[in-house]
């Protein structure tokens, strides 16, 4: 019975997504939010024990991410909506937690595994002559790939993302998102509200694919390789779009 219900919900959701893509409306969007709110609840339950925020607050924030996913989903790409939406939901919650608190609590055994992974990754790099995949690291740690990815996300977000963190560019070396902020006093992800608004306005003016790539790389913490795989393009294209997008944002932010 539950399988049939789930299939019915997926069918209804796809129909509404198609309708929304053809003629966006608040009514259809709200129906899509109701049908897919389970994706938000699942992500909220994951983060709830790692922070002091309430369930309702995280649910509201995650729902914003779901709305962003609904607005950006392109059915012609052939991706499952749930797979597309989760990074938006997760990213919105992580973004909120960074702004609200200087740290996110990480289970002690996750911290231990993350520390063990450093030597494991180095050993695998030597043996394989390349950076190991998540599957290879998880196997060495004797945990599931899903748990390893959650550990990486949690440990990466224990502290606010520094705008000084470099982003490698194949052609011109490293750059960082902090260069886009005109006032050097704001050297953490917790931007002044005025600058945050300006940055969002500048992002909205970018070509859609370039904006999407920057959001995945900077706001949702995907690597350029992960971004390329999710969008079905090459890593080289992602690198070039990142450089082009940063140059455009820098020009708009410094006017």
Coordinates of C-alpha atoms in Angstrom, one line a residue:
X1 CA 0.0 0.0 0.0
X2 CA 2.8 2.5 1.0
X3 CA 4.6 1.8 -2.3
X4 CA 1.5 2.6 -4.3
X5 CA 0.9 5.7 -2.3
X6 CA 4.6 6.8 -2.9
X7 CA 4.3 6.2 -6.6
X8 CA 1.0 8.2 -6.7
X9 CA 2.7 11.1 -4.9
X10 CA 5.7 11.0 -7.3
X11 CA 3.3 11.0 -10.3
X12 CA 1.4 13.9 -8.9
X13 CA 4.6 15.8 -8.0
X14 CA 5.9 15.3 -11.6
X15 CA 2.7 16.5 -13.1
X16 CA 2.8 19.6 -10.9
X17 CA 6.5 20.2 -11.6
X18 CA 5.7 20.1 -15.3
X19 CA 2.8 22.5 -14.8
X20 CA 4.9 24.9 -12.7
X21 CA 7.7 24.9 -15.3
X22 CA 5.2 25.8 -18.0
X23 CA 3.3 28.4 -16.0
X24 CA 4.8 29.2 -12.6
X25 CA 2.2 30.1 -9.9
X26 CA 2.2 30.4 -6.1
X27 CA -0.7 27.9 -5.9
X28 CA 1.2 25.1 -7.8
X29 CA 4.4 25.9 -5.9
X30 CA 2.7 25.6 -2.6
X31 CA 1.2 22.2 -3.6
X32 CA 4.6 21.0 -4.5
X33 CA 6.0 22.1 -1.2
X34 CA 3.2 20.1 0.6
X35 CA 3.9 17.0 -1.5
X36 CA 7.7 17.1 -0.9
X37 CA 7.9 18.3 2.7
X38 CA 9.1 14.9 3.7
X39 CA 12.4 15.7 2.1
X40 CA 12.7 18.7 4.4
X41 CA 11.6 16.7 7.5
X42 CA 14.3 14.0 6.8
X43 CA 17.0 16.6 6.5
X44 CA 15.8 18.5 9.6
X45 CA 15.9 15.3 11.8
X46 CA 19.5 14.8 10.7
X47 CA 20.6 18.3 11.9
X48 CA 18.4 18.6 14.9
X49 CA 20.7 16.8 17.3
X50 CA 23.7 18.8 16.1
X51 CA 22.5 22.2 17.0
X52 CA 20.3 24.1 19.4
X53 CA 17.7 25.3 16.9
X54 CA 14.1 24.2 17.1
X55 CA 12.5 21.7 14.8
X56 CA 10.0 24.3 13.5
X57 CA 12.8 26.8 12.7
X58 CA 14.8 24.3 10.8
X59 CA 11.7 23.1 9.0
X60 CA 10.9 26.6 7.9
X61 CA 14.5 27.2 6.7
X62 CA 14.6 23.9 4.9
X63 CA 11.3 24.7 3.2
X64 CA 13.0 27.8 1.7
X65 CA 15.6 25.5 0.2
X66 CA 12.8 23.3 -1.2
X67 CA 11.1 26.3 -2.8
X68 CA 14.5 27.3 -4.4
X69 CA 14.8 23.8 -5.8
X70 CA 11.2 23.9 -7.2
X71 CA 12.0 27.2 -8.9
X72 CA 15.2 25.9 -10.5
X73 CA 14.3 22.3 -11.4
X74 CA 14.5 21.5 -15.1
X75 CA 12.6 18.4 -16.1
X76 CA 14.4 18.2 -19.4
X77 CA 17.6 17.2 -17.6
X78 CA 16.2 13.9 -16.6
X79 CA 17.2 14.2 -12.9
X80 CA 15.0 12.9 -10.1
X81 CA 13.5 15.9 -8.2
X82 CA 14.4 14.5 -4.8
X83 CA 18.1 14.2 -5.7
X84 CA 18.1 17.7 -7.1
X85 CA 16.3 19.2 -4.1
X86 CA 18.3 17.7 -1.2
X87 CA 21.4 19.9 -1.8
X88 CA 19.2 23.0 -1.8
X89 CA 17.4 22.0 1.4
X90 CA 20.7 21.0 3.1
X91 CA 22.5 24.1 1.9
X92 CA 19.8 26.4 3.2
X93 CA 19.9 24.8 6.7
X94 CA 23.7 24.8 6.8
X95 CA 23.7 28.5 5.7
X96 CA 21.2 29.3 8.5
X97 CA 23.2 27.4 11.1
X98 CA 26.4 29.2 10.1
X99 CA 24.7 32.6 10.6
X100 CA 23.1 31.6 13.9
X101 CA 25.9 29.9 15.7
X102 CA 29.7 29.8 15.6
X103 CA 29.7 26.1 15.6
X104 CA 27.6 22.9 14.9
X105 CA 27.9 20.0 17.3
X106 CA 29.4 16.9 15.8
X107 CA 29.2 13.5 17.4
X108 CA 32.5 12.5 19.1
X109 CA 32.9 9.2 17.1
X110 CA 32.4 11.2 13.9
X111 CA 35.3 13.5 14.9
X112 CA 37.4 10.4 15.6
X113 CA 36.6 8.9 12.2
X114 CA 37.3 12.2 10.5
X115 CA 40.8 12.4 12.1
X116 CA 41.5 8.8 11.1
X117 CA 40.5 9.6 7.6
X118 CA 43.5 12.0 7.2
X119 CA 46.1 9.3 7.3
X120 CA 43.9 6.9 5.4
X121 CA 43.5 9.4 2.5
X122 CA 47.3 10.0 2.4
X123 CA 48.0 6.3 2.3
X124 CA 45.4 5.7 -0.5
X125 CA 46.8 8.6 -2.5
X126 CA 50.2 7.0 -2.4
X127 CA 48.9 3.6 -3.3
X128 CA 46.5 4.7 -6.0
X129 CA 48.5 7.7 -7.3
X130 CA 45.3 9.8 -7.2
X131 CA 42.8 11.2 -4.7
X132 CA 40.7 8.3 -3.3
X133 CA 36.9 8.3 -3.9
X134 CA 34.4 8.4 -1.1
X135 CA 33.7 4.7 -1.5
X136 CA 37.4 3.9 -1.1
X137 CA 37.7 6.0 2.1
X138 CA 34.5 4.7 3.5
X139 CA 35.6 1.1 2.9
X140 CA 38.9 1.8 4.7
X141 CA 37.0 3.3 7.6
X142 CA 34.6 0.3 7.6
X143 CA 31.5 2.6 7.4
X144 CA 29.0 3.2 4.7
X145 CA 29.5 5.8 2.0
X146 CA 26.5 7.7 3.2
X147 CA 27.9 8.0 6.7
X148 CA 31.3 9.1 5.4
X149 CA 29.7 11.9 3.4
X150 CA 27.6 13.0 6.4
X151 CA 30.8 13.1 8.5
X152 CA 32.6 15.2 5.9
X153 CA 29.6 17.7 5.8
X154 CA 29.3 17.9 9.5
X155 CA 33.0 18.4 10.2
X156 CA 33.3 20.9 7.3
X157 CA 30.6 23.0 8.9
X158 CA 31.7 23.0 12.5
X159 CA 32.8 26.6 12.1
X160 CA 31.6 29.4 9.8
X161 CA 33.0 29.2 6.2
X162 CA 35.8 31.7 5.8
X163 CA 35.6 33.9 2.8
X164 CA 39.4 33.6 2.7
X165 CA 39.1 29.9 1.8
X166 CA 40.8 29.6 -1.7
X167 CA 39.1 28.2 -4.7
X168 CA 41.6 26.9 -7.2
X169 CA 41.3 28.1 -10.8
X170 CA 43.2 26.1 -13.4
X171 CA 44.2 29.2 -15.4
X172 CA 45.0 31.9 -12.9
X173 CA 45.6 30.1 -9.6
X174 CA 43.5 30.7 -6.5
X175 CA 40.7 33.1 -5.8
X176 CA 38.2 33.5 -2.9
X177 CA 34.6 34.6 -2.4
X178 CA 35.8 37.2 0.1
X179 CA 37.3 39.3 -2.7
X180 CA 33.7 40.1 -3.7
X181 CA 32.9 41.8 -0.4
X182 CA 34.1 45.5 -0.6
X183 CA 34.4 46.0 3.2
X184 CA 37.4 43.9 4.5
X185 CA 36.0 44.0 8.0
X186 CA 33.7 41.1 7.1
X187 CA 36.1 38.3 6.9
X188 CA 33.8 35.4 7.7
X189 CA 30.7 34.0 6.1
X190 CA 28.6 36.1 8.4
X191 CA 28.3 39.1 6.0
X192 CA 26.7 42.3 7.0
X193 CA 23.1 42.2 5.9
X194 CA 23.5 45.0 3.4
X195 CA 26.4 43.2 1.7
X196 CA 24.5 39.9 1.8
X197 CA 21.5 41.5 0.0
X198 CA 23.9 43.1 -2.6
X199 CA 25.5 39.7 -3.2
X200 CA 22.1 38.0 -3.7
X201 CA 21.1 40.7 -6.1
X202 CA 24.3 40.4 -8.1
X203 CA 23.9 36.6 -8.2
X204 CA 20.4 37.0 -9.6
X205 CA 21.8 39.0 -12.6
X206 CA 24.1 36.2 -13.7
X207 CA 23.3 33.8 -16.5
X208 CA 21.2 31.0 -15.0
X209 CA 23.8 28.1 -15.4
X210 CA 26.6 30.3 -14.1
X211 CA 24.6 31.3 -11.1
X212 CA 23.6 27.7 -10.4
X213 CA 27.3 26.6 -10.5
X214 CA 28.4 29.3 -8.1
X215 CA 25.5 28.3 -5.7
X216 CA 26.5 24.7 -5.7
X217 CA 30.3 25.4 -5.2
X218 CA 30.1 28.3 -2.7
X219 CA 26.7 28.0 -0.9
X220 CA 26.2 24.3 -0.9
X221 CA 29.8 23.2 -0.6
X222 CA 30.0 20.8 -3.5
X223 CA 33.3 20.3 -5.2
X224 CA 33.7 21.4 -8.8
X225 CA 33.8 17.7 -9.7
X226 CA 30.5 17.0 -7.8
X227 CA 28.9 20.0 -9.4
X228 CA 30.0 18.8 -12.9
X229 CA 28.5 15.4 -12.3
X230 CA 25.2 16.8 -10.9
X231 CA 24.8 19.2 -13.9
X232 CA 26.0 16.7 -16.5
X233 CA 28.8 18.9 -17.7
X234 CA 32.6 18.7 -17.6
X235 CA 34.8 19.8 -14.7
X236 CA 36.6 22.2 -17.1
X237 CA 33.3 23.9 -18.0
X238 CA 32.5 24.3 -14.2
X239 CA 36.0 25.8 -13.6
X240 CA 35.5 28.3 -16.5
X241 CA 32.0 29.2 -15.4
X242 CA 33.2 29.8 -11.8
X243 CA 36.0 32.1 -13.0
X244 CA 33.5 34.0 -15.3
X245 CA 30.9 34.2 -12.6
X246 CA 33.4 35.5 -10.0
X247 CA 34.7 38.1 -12.4
X248 CA 31.2 39.3 -13.1
X249 CA 30.2 39.4 -9.4
X250 CA 33.4 41.3 -8.5
X251 CA 32.6 43.9 -11.2
X252 CA 29.0 44.3 -10.0
X253 CA 29.9 44.4 -6.2
X254 CA 32.6 47.0 -6.6
X255 CA 30.6 49.5 -8.6

